[in-house]
CSV table of C-alpha atoms in Angstrom, one decimal:
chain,number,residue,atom,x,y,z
M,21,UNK,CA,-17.4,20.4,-1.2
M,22,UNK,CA,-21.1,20.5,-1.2
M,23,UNK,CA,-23.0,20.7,2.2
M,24,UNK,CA,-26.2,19.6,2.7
M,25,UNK,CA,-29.3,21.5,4.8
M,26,UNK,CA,-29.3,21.5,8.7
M,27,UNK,CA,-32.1,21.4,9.9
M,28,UNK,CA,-33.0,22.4,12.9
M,29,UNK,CA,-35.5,19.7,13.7
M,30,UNK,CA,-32.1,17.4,13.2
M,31,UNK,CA,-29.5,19.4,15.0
M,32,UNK,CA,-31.8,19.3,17.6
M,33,UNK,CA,-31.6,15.8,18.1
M,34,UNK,CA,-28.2,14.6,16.3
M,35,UNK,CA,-26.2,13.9,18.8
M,36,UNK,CA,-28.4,11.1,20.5
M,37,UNK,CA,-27.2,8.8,17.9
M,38,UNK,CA,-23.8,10.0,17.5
M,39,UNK,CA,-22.0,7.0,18.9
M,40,UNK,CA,-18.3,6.4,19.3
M,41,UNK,CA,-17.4,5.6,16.0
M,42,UNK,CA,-20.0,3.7,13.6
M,43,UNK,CA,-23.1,3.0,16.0
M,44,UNK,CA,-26.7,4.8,15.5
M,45,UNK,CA,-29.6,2.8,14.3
M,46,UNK,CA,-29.7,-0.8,15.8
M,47,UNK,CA,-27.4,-3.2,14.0
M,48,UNK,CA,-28.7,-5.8,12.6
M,49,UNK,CA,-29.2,-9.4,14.6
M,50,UNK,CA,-27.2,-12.3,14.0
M,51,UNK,CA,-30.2,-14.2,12.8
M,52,UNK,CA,-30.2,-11.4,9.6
M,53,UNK,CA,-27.0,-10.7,8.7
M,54,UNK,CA,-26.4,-12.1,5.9
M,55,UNK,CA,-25.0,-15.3,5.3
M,56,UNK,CA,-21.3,-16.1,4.3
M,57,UNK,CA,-21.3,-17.4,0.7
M,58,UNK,CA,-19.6,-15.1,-1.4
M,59,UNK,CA,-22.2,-13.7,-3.4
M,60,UNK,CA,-24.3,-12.8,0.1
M,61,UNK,CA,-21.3,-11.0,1.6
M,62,UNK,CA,-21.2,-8.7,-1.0
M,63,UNK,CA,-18.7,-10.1,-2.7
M,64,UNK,CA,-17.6,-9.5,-6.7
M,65,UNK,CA,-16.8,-13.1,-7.0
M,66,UNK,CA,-18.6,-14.8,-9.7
M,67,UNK,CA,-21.0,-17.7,-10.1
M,68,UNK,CA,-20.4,-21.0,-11.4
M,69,UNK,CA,-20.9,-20.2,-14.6
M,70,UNK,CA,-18.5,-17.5,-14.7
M,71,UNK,CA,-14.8,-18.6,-14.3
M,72,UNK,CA,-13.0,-15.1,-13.0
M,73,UNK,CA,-9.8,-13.9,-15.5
M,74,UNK,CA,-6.7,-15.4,-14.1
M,75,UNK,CA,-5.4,-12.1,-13.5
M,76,UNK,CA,-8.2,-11.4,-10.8
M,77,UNK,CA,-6.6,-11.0,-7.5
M,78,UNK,CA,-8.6,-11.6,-4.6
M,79,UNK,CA,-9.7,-8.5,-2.1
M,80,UNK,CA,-10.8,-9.6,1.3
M,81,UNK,CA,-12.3,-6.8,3.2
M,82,UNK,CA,-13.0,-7.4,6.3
M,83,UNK,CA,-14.7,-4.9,9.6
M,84,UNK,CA,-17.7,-3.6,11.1
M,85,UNK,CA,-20.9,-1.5,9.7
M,86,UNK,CA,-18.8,0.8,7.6
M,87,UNK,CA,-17.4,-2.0,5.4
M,88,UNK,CA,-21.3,-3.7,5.4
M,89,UNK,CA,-23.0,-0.7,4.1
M,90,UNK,CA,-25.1,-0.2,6.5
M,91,UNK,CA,-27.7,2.4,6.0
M,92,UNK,CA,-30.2,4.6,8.4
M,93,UNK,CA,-33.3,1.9,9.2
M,94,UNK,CA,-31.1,-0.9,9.2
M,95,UNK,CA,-30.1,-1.9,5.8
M,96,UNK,CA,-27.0,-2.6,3.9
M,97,UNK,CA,-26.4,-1.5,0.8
M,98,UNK,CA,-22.8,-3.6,0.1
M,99,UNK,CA,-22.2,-2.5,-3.3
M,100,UNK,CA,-22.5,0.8,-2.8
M,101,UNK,CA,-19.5,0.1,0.4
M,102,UNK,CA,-16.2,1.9,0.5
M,103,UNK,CA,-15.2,-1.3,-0.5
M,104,UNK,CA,-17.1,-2.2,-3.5
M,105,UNK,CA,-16.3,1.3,-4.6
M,106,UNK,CA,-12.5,1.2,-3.8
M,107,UNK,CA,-12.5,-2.2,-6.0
M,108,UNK,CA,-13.8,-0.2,-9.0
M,109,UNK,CA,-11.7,3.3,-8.3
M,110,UNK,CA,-8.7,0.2,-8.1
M,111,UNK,CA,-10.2,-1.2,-11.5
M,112,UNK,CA,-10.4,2.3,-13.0
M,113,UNK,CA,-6.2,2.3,-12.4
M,114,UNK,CA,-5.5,-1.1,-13.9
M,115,UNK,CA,-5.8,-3.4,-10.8
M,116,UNK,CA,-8.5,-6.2,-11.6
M,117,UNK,CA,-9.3,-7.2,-8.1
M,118,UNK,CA,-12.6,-9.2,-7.5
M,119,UNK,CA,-13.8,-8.7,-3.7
M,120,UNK,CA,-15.2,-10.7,-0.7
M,121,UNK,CA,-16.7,-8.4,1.2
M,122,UNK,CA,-16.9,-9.9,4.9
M,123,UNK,CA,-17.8,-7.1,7.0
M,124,UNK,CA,-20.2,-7.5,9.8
M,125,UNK,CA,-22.5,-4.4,11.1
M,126,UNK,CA,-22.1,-4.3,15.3
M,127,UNK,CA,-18.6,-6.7,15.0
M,128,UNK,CA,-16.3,-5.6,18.1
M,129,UNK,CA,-12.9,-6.8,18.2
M,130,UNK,CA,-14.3,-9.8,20.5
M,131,UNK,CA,-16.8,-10.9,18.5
M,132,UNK,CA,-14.4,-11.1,15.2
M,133,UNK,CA,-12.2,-13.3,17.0
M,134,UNK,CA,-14.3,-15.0,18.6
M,135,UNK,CA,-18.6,-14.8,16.7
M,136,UNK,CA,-21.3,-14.6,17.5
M,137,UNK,CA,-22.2,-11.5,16.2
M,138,UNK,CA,-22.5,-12.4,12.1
M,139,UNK,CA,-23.2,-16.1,11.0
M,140,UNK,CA,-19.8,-17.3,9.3
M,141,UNK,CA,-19.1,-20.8,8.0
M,142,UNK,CA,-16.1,-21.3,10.0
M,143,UNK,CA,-17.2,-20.1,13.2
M,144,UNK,CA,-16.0,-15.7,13.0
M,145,UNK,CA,-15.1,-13.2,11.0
M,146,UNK,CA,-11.3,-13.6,11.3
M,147,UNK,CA,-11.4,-17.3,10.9
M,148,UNK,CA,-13.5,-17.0,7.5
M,149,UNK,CA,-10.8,-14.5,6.2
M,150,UNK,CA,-8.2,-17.2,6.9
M,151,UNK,CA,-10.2,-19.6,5.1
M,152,UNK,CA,-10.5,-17.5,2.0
M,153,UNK,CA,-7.0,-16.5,2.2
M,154,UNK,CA,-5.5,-19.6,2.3
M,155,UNK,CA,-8.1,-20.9,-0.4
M,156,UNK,CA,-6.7,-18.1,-2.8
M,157,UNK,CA,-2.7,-18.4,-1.4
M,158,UNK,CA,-0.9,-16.9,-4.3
M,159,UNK,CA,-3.5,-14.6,-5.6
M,160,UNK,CA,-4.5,-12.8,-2.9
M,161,UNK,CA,-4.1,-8.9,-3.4
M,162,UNK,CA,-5.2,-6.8,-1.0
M,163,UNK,CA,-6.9,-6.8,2.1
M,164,UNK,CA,-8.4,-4.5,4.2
M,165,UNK,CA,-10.0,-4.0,7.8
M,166,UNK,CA,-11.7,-1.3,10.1
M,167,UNK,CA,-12.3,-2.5,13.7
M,168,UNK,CA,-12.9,-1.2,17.1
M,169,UNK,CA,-15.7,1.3,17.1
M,170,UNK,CA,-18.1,-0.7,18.7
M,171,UNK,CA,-15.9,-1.3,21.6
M,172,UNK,CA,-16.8,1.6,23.0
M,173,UNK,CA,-20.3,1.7,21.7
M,174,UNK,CA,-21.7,0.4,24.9
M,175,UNK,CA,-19.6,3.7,26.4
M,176,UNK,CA,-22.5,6.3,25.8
M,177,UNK,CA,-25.3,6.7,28.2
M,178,UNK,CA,-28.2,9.4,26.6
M,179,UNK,CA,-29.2,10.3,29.9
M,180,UNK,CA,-25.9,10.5,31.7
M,181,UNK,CA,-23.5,10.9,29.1
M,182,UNK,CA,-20.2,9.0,28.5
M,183,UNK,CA,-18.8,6.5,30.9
M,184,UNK,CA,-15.3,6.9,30.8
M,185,UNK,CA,-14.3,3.8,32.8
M,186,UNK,CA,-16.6,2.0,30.1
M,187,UNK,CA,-14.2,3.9,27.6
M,188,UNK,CA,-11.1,2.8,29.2
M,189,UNK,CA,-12.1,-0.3,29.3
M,190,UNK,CA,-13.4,-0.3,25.6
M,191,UNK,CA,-10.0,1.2,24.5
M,192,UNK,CA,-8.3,-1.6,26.8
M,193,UNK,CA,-10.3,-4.5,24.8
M,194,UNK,CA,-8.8,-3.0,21.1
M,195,UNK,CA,-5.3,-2.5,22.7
M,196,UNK,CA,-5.6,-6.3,23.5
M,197,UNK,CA,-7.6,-8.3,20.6
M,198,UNK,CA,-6.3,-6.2,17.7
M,199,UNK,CA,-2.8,-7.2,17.7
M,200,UNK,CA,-3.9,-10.8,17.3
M,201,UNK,CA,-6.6,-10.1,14.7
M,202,UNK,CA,-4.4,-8.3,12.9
M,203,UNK,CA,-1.3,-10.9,13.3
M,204,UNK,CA,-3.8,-13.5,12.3
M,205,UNK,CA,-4.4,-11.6,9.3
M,206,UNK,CA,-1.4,-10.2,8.0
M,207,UNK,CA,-0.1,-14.0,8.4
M,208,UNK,CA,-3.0,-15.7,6.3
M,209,UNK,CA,-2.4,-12.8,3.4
M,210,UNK,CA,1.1,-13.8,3.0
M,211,UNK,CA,4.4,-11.3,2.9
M,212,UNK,CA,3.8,-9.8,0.1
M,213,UNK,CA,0.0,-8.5,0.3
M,214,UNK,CA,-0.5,-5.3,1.4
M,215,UNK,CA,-3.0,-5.1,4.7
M,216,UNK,CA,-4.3,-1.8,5.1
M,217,UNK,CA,-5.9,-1.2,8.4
M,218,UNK,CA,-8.5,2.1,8.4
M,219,UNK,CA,-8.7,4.3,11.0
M,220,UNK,CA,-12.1,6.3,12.0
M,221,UNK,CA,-13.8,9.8,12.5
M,222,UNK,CA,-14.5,12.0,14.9
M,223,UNK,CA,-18.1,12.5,15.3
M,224,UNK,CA,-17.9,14.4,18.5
M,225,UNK,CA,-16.8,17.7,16.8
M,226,UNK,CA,-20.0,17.5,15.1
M,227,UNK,CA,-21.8,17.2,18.4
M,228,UNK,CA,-19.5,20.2,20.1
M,229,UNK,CA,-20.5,22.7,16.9
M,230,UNK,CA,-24.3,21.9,17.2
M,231,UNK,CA,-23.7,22.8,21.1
M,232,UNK,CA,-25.8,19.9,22.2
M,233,UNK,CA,-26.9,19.1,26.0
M,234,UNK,CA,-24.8,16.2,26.3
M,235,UNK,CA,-22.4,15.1,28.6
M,236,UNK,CA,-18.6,14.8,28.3
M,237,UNK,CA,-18.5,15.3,25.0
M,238,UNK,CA,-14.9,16.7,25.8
M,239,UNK,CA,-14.1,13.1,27.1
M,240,UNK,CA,-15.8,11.3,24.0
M,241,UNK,CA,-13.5,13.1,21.7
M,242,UNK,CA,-10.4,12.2,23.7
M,243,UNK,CA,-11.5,8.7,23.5
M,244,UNK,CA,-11.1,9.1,19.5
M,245,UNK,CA,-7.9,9.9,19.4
M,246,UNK,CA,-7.3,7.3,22.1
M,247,UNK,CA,-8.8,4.8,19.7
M,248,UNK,CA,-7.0,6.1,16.6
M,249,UNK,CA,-3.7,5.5,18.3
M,250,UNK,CA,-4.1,2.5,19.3
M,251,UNK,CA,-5.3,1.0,15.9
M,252,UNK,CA,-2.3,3.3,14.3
M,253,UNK,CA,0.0,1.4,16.9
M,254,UNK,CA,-1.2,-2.3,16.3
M,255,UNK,CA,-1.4,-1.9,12.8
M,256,UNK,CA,2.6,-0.9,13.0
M,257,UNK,CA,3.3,-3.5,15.0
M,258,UNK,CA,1.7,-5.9,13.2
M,259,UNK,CA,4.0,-4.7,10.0
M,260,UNK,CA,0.2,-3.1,8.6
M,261,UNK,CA,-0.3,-0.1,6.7
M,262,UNK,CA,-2.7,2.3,9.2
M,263,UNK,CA,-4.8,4.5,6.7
M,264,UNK,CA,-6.5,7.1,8.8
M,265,UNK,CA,-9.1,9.2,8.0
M,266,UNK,CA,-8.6,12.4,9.8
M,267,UNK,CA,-7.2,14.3,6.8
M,268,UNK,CA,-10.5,13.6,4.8
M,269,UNK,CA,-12.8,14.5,7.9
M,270,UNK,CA,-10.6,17.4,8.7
M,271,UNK,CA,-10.6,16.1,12.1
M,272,UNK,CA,-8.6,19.2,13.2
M,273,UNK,CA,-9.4,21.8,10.9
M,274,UNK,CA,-11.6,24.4,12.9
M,275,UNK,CA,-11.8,27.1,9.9
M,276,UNK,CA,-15.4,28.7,9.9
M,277,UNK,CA,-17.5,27.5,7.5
M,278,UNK,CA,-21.3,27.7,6.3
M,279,UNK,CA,-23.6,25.3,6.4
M,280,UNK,CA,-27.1,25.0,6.4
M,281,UNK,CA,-27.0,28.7,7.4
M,282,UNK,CA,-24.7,28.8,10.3
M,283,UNK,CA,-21.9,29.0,10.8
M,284,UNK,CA,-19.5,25.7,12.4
M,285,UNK,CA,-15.9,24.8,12.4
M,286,UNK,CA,-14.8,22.8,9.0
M,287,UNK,CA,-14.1,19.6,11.4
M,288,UNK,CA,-18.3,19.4,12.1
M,289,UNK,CA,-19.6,20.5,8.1
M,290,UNK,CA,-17.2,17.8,6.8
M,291,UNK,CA,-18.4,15.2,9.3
M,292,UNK,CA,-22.3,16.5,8.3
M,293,UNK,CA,-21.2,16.0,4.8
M,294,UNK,CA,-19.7,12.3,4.8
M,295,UNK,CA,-22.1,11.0,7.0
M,296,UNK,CA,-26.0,10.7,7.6
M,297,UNK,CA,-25.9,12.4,11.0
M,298,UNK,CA,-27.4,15.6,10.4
M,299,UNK,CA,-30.2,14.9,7.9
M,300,UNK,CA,-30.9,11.2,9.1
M,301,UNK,CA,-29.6,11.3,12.6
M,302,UNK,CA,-27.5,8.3,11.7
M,303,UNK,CA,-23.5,8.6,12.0
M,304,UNK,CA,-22.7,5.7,9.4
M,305,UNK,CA,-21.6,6.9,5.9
M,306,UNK,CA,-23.5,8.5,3.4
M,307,UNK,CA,-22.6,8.6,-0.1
M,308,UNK,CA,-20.2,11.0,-0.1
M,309,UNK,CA,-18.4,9.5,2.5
M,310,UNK,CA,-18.6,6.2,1.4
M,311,UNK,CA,-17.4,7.6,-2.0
M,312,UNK,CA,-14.3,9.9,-0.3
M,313,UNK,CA,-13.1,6.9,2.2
M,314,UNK,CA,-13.2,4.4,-1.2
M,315,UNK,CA,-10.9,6.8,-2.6
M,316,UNK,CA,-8.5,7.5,0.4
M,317,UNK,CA,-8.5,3.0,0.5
M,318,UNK,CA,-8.0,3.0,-3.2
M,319,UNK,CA,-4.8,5.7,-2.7
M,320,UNK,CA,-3.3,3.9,0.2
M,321,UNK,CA,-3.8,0.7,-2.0
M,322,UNK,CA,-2.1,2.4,-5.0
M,323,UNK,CA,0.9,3.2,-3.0
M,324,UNK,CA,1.1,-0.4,-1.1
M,325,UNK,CA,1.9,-1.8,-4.6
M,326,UNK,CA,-1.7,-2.5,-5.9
M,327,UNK,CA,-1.6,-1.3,-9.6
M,328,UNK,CA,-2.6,-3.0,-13.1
């Protein structure tokens, strides 16, 4: 694996925006994100004029920043997703799958049940998706979903650190609202499709490597795998497929290795390396890492049942 420069000028202040799962720069407002037809969500579906092969299964994808695209400054580069790039790694296998991408950067598990937080023709996230679904019933063939980050986004306090009664109560919220999201979900796809439920990183090893002056660090990182149980649990429970991420963040691999030219655990280069945090200060995905979590999707897909 590659590893781009640390600087010092960034590992000096990296950690500042290295929020519980995918926060960092601002999310967008409601009042831009974009709007819900399918060609402004990112979707592959196509116009009018172009009838889609009857083989085309539909792929709803639905979550936060991380399935938007967002970028550092604010924008969101959708076809260049994990999910856009999971549809054509799909493609590349024999599965012709056209895509409605629905993700909304800053969603919580609250405001996908509920709105507010993305403008959606049928009032949030989750009730779009069952719209979709049910307009596609019978050609629906895969969906996908990463949620729960931004609960506890509201956790970290620059100045004082984390607030861990803000983090049990963030982990608290996803324990409650994902079950039913996911029910909701795995009900409008049908029996048969498979719902694959992604898991996130741990960006606190990063900030533990880079030794910066933060605050309970120690207590974000618990909160992780807090978080990554409890997706891994509703997802089960929901009769889900939980695909995590830890193996391709080597979320507990501490092996020295180089980077930059010092020298940090394999858990921090990898999370340097698949996301913007130490050359933009931004923890969202950079291409790499939107490129290695398309393929881990496109995998989990494979082995759900979604082939050619």
């Amino acid at each position: 694996m590659s590893r781009r420069p640390l600087t010092a000028a960034a590992a000096a202040v990296a950690v500042t925006l290295v929020l519980s799962a995918c926060g960092g720069d601002p999310e967008p407002s409601p009042s831009s994100a974009p709007p819900t037809s399918a060609a402004s969500t990112g979707s592959a579906t196509p116009t009018p004029s172009q009838t889609p092969a009857e083989e085309e299964a539909l792929y709803v994808a639905l979550g936060d920043s991380l399935a938007a695209g967002y970028q550092p400054g604010g924008t969101e580069l959708r076809d260049s997703a994990y999910p856009a790039l999971a549809t054509s790694r799909l493609a590349g296998d024999g599965a012709d799958l056209r895509l409605e991408n629905l993700g909304c950067s800053g969603e919580t598990t609250t405001s996908l049940l509920e709105g507010g937080k993305c403008d959606f023709d049928e009032g949030s996230q989750i009730a779009q998706a069952e719209s979709v679904l049910a307009a596609a019933k019978g050609n629906v063939g895969l969906v996908t979903i990463d949620i729960g980050g931004n609960d506890l986004l509201r956790c970290v306090r620059l100045q004082t650190g984390i607030d861990t009664a803000c983090v049990d109560q963030g982990v608290a919220t996803v324990r409650k609202n994902l079950p039913t999201i996911l029910d909701r979900l795995t009900t409008a796809a049908g029996d048969d499709v498979p719902v694959l439920v992604i898991g996130y990183y741990n960006p606190w090893v990063a900030a533990k490597a880079l030794d910066q002056p933060i605050k309970g660090v120690d207590a974000a990182a618990k909160a992780y795998t807090r978080l990554s149980t409890t997706i891994e649990k509703a997802a089960e429970g929901a009769g889900a497929t939980f695909v995590g991420l830890d193996e391709a963040f080597a979320t507990n691999d501490t092996t020295p290795t180089t980077i930059g030219g010092r020298s940090v655990p394999e858990n921090a280069a990898r999370v340097c390396t698949l996301t913007n945090l130490c050359t933009a200060r931004d923890i969202h995905f950079s291409d790499e890492g939107a490129a290695t979590v398309a393929r881990v999707v496109a995998e989990a897909a494979g082995k759900a049942g979604v082939t050619g």
